[in-house]
Coordinates of C-alpha atoms in Angstrom, one line a residue:
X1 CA -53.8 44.0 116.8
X2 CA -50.4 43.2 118.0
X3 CA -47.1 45.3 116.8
X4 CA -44.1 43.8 115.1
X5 CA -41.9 46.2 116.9
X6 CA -38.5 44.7 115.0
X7 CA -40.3 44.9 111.3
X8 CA -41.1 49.2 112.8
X9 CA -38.1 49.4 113.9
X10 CA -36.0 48.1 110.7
X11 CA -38.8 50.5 108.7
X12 CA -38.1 53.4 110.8
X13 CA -34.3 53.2 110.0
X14 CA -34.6 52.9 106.5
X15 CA -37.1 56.0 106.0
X16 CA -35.0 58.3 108.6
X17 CA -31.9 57.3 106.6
X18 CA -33.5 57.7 103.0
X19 CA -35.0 61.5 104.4
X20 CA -31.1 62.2 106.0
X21 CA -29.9 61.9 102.5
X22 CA -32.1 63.8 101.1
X23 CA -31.3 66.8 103.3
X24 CA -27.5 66.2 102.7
X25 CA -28.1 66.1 99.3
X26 CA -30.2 69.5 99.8
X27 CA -27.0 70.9 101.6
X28 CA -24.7 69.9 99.2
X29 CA -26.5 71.9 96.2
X30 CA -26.5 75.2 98.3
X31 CA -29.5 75.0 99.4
X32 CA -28.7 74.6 103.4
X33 CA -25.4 76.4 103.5
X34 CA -25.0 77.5 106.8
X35 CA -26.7 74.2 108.2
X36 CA -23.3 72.8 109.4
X37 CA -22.8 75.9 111.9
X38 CA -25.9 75.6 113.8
X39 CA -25.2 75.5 117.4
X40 CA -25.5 72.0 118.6
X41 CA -28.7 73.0 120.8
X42 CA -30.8 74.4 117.9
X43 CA -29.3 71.0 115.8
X44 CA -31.4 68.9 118.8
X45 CA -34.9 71.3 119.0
X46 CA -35.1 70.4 115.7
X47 CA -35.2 66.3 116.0
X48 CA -38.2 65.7 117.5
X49 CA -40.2 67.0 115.3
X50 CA -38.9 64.9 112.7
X51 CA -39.0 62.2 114.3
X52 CA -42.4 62.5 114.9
X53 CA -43.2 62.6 111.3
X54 CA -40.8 59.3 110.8
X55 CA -42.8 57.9 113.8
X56 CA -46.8 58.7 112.0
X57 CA -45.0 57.2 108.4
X58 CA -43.6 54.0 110.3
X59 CA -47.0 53.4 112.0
X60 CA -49.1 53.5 108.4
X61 CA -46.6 51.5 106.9
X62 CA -46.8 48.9 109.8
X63 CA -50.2 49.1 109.5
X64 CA -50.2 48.1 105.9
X65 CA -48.2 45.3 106.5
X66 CA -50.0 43.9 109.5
X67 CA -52.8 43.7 106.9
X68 CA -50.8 42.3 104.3
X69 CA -49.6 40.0 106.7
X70 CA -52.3 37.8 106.6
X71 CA -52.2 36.4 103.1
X72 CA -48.0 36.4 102.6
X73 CA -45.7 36.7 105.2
X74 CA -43.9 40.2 105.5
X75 CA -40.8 41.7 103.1
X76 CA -37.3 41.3 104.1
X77 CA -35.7 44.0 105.5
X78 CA -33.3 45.9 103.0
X79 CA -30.2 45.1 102.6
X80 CA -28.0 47.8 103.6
X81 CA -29.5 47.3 106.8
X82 CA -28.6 45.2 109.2
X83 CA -31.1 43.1 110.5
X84 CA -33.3 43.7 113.2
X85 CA -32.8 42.2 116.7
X86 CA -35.4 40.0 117.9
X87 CA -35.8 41.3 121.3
X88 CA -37.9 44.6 121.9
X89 CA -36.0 48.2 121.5
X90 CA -36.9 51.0 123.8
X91 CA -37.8 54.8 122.8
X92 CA -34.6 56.0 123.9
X93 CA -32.2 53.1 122.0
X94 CA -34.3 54.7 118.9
X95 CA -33.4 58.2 119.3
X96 CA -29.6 57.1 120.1
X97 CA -29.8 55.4 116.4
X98 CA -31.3 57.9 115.0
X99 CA -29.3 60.7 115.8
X100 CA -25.9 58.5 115.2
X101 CA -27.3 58.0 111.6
X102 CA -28.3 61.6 111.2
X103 CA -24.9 62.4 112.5
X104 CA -22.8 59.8 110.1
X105 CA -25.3 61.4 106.7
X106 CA -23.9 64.6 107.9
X107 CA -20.6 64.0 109.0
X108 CA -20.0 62.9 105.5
X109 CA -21.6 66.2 103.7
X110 CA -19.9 68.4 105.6
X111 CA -16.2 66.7 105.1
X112 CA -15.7 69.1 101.3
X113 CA -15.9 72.1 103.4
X114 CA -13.6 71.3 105.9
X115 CA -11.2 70.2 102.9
X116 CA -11.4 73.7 101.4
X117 CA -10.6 75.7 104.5
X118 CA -7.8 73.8 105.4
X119 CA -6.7 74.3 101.6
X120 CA -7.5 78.2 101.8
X121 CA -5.2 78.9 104.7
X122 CA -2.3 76.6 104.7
X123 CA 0.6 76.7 107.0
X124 CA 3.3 79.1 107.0
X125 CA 6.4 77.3 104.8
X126 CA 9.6 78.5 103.9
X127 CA 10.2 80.9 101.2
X128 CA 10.8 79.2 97.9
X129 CA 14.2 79.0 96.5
X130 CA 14.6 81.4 93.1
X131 CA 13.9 79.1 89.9
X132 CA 17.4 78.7 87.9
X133 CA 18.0 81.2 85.0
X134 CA 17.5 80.5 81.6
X135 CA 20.7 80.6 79.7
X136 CA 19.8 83.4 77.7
X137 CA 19.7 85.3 81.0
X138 CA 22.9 83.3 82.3
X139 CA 24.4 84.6 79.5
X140 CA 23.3 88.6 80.0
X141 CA 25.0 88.4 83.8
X142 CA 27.3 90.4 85.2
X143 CA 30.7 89.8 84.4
X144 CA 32.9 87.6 86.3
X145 CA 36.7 86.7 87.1
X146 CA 35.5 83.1 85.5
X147 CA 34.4 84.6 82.1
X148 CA 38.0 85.6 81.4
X149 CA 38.6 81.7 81.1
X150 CA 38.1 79.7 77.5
X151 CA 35.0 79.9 76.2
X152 CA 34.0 83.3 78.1
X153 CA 33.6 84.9 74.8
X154 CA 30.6 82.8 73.8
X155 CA 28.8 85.1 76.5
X156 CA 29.6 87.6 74.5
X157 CA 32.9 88.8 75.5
X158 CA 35.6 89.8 73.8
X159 CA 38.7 87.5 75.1
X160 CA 42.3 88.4 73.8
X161 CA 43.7 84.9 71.9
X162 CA 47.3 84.0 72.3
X163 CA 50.1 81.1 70.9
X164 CA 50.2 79.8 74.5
X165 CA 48.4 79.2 78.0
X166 CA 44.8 79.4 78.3
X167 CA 43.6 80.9 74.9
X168 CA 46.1 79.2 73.3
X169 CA 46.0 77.7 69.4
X170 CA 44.2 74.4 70.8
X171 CA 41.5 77.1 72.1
X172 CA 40.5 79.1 69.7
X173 CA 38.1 77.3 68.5
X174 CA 35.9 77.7 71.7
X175 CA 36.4 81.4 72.4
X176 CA 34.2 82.9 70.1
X177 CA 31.3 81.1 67.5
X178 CA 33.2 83.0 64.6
X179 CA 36.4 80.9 65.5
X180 CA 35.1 77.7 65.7
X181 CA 36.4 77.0 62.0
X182 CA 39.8 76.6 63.7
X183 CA 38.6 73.7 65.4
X184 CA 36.2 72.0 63.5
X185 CA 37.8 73.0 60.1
X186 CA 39.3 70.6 57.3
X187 CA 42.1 73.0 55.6
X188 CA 43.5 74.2 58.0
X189 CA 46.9 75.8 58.0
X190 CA 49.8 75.7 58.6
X191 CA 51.2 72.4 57.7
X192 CA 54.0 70.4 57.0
X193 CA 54.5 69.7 53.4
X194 CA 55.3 66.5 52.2
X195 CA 54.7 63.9 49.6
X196 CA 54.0 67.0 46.8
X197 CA 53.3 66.3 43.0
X198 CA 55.7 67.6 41.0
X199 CA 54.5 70.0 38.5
X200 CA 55.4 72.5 36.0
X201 CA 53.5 75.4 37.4
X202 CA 52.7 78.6 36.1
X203 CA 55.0 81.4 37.6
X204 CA 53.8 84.0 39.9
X205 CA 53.4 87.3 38.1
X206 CA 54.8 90.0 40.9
X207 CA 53.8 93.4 40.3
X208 CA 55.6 95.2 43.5
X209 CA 56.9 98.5 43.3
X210 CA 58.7 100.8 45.9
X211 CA 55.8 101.9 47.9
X212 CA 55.1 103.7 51.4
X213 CA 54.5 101.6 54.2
X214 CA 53.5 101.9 57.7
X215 CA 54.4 99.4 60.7
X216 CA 52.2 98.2 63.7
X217 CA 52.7 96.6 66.5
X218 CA 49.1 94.4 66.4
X219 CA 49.6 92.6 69.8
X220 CA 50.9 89.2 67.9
X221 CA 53.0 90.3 65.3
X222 CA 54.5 92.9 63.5
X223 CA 52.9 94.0 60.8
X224 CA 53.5 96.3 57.5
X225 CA 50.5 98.1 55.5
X226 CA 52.1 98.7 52.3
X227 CA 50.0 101.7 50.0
X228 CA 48.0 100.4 47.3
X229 CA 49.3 99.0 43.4
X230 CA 51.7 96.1 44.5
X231 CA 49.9 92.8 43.3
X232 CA 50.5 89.3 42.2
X233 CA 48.6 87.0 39.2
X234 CA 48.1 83.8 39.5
X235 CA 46.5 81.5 37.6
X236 CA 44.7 84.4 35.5
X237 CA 43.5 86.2 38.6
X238 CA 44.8 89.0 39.9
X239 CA 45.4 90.1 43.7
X240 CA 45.9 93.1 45.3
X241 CA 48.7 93.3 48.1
X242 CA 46.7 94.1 51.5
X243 CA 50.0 93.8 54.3
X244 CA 52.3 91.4 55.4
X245 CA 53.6 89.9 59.2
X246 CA 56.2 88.1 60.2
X247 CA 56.3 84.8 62.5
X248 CA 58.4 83.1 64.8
X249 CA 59.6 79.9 64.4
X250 CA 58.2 79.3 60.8
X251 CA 54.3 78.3 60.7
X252 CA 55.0 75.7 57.7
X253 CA 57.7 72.6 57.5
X254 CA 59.2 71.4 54.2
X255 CA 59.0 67.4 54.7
X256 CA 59.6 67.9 58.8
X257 CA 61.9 70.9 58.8
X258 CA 61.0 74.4 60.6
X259 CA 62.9 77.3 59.6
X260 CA 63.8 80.3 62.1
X261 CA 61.0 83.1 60.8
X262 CA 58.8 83.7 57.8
X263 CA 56.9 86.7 56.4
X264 CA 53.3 86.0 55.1
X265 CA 52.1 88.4 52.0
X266 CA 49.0 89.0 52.8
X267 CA 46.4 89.2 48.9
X268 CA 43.1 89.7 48.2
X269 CA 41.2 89.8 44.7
X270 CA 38.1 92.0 43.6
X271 CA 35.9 89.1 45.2
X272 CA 37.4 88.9 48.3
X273 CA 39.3 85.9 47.6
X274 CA 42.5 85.1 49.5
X275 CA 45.9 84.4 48.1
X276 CA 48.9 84.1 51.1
X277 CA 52.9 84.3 49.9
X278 CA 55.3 82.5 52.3
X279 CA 58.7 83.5 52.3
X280 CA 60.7 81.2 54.6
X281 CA 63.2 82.8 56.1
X282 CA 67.0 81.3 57.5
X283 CA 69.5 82.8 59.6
X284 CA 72.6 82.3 57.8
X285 CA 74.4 85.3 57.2
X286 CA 73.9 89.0 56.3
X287 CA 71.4 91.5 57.7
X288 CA 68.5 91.2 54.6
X289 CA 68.0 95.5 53.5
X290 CA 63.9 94.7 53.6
X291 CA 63.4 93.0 57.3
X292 CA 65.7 96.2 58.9
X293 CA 63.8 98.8 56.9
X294 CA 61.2 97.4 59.2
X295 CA 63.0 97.0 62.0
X296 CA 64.1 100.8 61.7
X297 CA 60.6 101.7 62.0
X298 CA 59.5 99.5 64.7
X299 CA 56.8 101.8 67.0
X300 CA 57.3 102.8 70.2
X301 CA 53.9 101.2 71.6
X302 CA 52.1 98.3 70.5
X303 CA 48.5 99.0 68.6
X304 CA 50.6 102.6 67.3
X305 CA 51.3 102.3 63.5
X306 CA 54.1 104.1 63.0
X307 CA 54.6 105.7 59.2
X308 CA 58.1 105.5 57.3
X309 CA 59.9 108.4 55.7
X310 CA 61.0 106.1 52.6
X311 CA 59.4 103.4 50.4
X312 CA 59.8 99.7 50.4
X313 CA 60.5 97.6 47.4
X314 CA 59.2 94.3 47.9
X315 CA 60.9 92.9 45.1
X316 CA 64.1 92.7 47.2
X317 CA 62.3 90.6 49.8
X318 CA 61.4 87.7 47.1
X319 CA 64.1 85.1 46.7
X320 CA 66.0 84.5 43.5
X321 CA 64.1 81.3 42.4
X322 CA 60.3 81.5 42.4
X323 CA 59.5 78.1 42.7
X324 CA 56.5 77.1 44.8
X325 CA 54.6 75.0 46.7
X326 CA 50.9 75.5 46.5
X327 CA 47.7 74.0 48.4
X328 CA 44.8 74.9 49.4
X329 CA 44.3 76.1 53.2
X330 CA 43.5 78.9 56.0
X331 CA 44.2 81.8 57.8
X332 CA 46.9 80.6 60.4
X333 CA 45.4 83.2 63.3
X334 CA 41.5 83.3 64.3
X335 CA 38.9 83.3 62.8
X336 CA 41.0 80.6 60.5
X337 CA 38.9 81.6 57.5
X338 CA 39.1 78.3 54.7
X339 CA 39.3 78.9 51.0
X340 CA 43.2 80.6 51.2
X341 CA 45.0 79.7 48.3
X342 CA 48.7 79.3 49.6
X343 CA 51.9 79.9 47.8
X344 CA 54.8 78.8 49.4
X345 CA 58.2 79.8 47.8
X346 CA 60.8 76.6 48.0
X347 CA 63.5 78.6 48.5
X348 CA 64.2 80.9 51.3
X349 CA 65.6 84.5 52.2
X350 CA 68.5 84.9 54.5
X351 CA 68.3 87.2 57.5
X352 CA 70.9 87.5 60.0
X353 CA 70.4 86.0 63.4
X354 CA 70.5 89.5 65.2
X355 CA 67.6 90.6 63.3
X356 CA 66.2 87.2 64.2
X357 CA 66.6 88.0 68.0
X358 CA 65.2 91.7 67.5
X359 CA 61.8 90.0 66.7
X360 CA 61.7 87.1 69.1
X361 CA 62.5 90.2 72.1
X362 CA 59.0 90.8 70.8
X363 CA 57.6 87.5 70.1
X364 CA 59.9 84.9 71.2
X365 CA 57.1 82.5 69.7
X366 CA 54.2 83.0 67.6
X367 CA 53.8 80.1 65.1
X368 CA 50.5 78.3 65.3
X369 CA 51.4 74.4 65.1
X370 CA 50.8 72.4 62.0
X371 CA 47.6 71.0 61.0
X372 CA 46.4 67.7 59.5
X373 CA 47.0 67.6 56.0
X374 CA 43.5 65.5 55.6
X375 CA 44.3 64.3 52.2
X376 CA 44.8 67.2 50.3
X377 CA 46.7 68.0 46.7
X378 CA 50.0 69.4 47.3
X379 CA 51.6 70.7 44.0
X380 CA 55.1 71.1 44.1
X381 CA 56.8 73.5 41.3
X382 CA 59.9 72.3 39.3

């Protein structure tokens, strides 16, 4: 009985490719790892034999279609193969065929492996740059020559605050969290009264006595801690007199005017509560007996508090008339603390202008500027 050589030939492809997937399915579950590193000549000893097999399989099935052929004419080859050539095809273009297909099946297979070495030992690359700090260890750094600048306290610094330069008044606010009130605050003092309502306002009750006293030099002003009993009421409550500082020019204006100094009484109640006295002082004439009793005891080195040998009676450093001004407002020096009820007196004490130049050889300024008034009540005493 004749051969259709083309019909074996198709038929021999499509089993030899079927059984190549099967073995690289085989290998790719484990089960022939180690296949892909046999030397090519063991790879070759083992083809014929399986291409004997392919040839006995392609022979039966030929046969049963030769038989079949008779009543309906053969199948169609499959699809994913191309189809057969109508001329004959020797022995040797077969084994060529073969071993390309066997060679694509595994090419393909073995491709994952090659993958994962490649992956397992890659190439030699720079050293990779630190990763950036997070701010909380940004902020635990070492020092440096920078975090003297504004806002270096917010690091956790301590930075010195001034009336000028760097860390001056419009600074505060950014050199330490606790000061921020000085920026971001809403009665803020000093300021420049104007446009009060006049009222008949209860009089200040001043309780000073003659009392010991001790003066410091605090690095922005001078101050006097005066021994306890010397308080003021106001409005039914009652405050205990804590110290009291001088500045230069003064902090507040009366409807745009600045005066030459003015000492801040310095109160606080059993709560905690602030209440601030302003004496404005002018330079018009005679030494005042209070301002050089504290001149006299000036200390030799700032940060020293130096102790008097007599007492000071406050009373003398109060003006004749006790009218007022009062408002609502702050500490005029960091942290700026709101809630201060101020107490200005209208009119002021006289100082001469030497003991005005002993201070500014000190502090030649040390006035914060004034603040918005931001709609607050101004009483004015009559």
């Amino acid at each position: 009985m004749p051969v259709n050589l083309p019909l074996r030939t198709a038929q021999l492809l499509s089993a030899l490719a079927s059984l190549a997937l099967v073995m690289g399915a085989y290998a790719s579950d484990g089960h022939g790892h180690g296949e892909a590193e046999k030397p090519a000549k063991e790879a070759k000893a083992e083809k014929p034999a399986e291409k004997k097999s392919a040839e006995k399989s392609g022979e039966k099935a030929g046969e049963k279609a030769s038989e079949k052929g008779a009543d309906k004419p053969a199948d169609k080859p499959t699809a994913v193969l191309p189809p057969a050539s109508s001329g004959s095809v020797s022995m040797s273009e077969l084994r060529d065929m073969i071993d390309q297909k066997i060679a694509e099946v595994r090419a393909k297979r073995e491709a994952p492996p090659v993958l994962k070495v490649r992956h397992s030992s890659p190439s030699p690359s720079p050293s990779p740059k630190p990763s950036a700090k997070p701010a909380t260890q940004v902020a635990a750094a070492a020092p440096t020559a920078d975090e003297h600048k504004p806002g270096a306290a917010m690091l956790g610094h301590d930075v010195h605050w001034a009336y000028m330069g760097d860390t001056g008044p419009e600074s505060w606010g950014r050199l330490k969290p606790e000061f921020q009130t000085c920026m971001v605050g809403r009665r803020q003092s000093p300021i420049d009264i104007r446009d009060g309502i006049p009222v008949q306002l209860d009089p200040i009750q001043f309780e000073y006595r003659s009392s010991g006293f001790r003066v410091i030099d605090n690095g922005h002003t001078v101050q006097v801690n005066v021994e306890q009993g010397n308080s003021i009421t106001v409005n039914g409550r009652r405050y205990e007199l804590v110290q009291f500082h001088f500045h230069r020019p003064s902090e507040e204006r009366v409807n745009g005017r600045q005066f030459d100094m003015v000492a801040h009484l310095v109160h606080k109640d059993a709560e905690g509560r602030l209440a601030m006295v302003a004496v404005l002082l002018s330079q018009q004439g005679a030494a005042h007996p209070v301002i050089q009793q504290v001149w006299n005891n000036l200390p030799l080195e700032k940060h020293q508090e130096q102790a008097a040998q007599s007492d000071i009676d406050l009373n003398r450093l109060l003006p004749d008339q006790r009218q007022y001004y009062t408002y609502m407002g702050s500490l005029t020096t960091p942290p700026c603390t709101e809630g201060v009820l101020w107490l200005v007196m209208k009119q002021p004490a006289i100082v001469s202008p030497d003991q005005v130049k002993v201070f500014g050889k000190l502090y030649p300024m040390n006035a914060r500027p004034v603040q918005a008034a931001s709609g607050r009540l101004i009483k004015e005493g009559m």
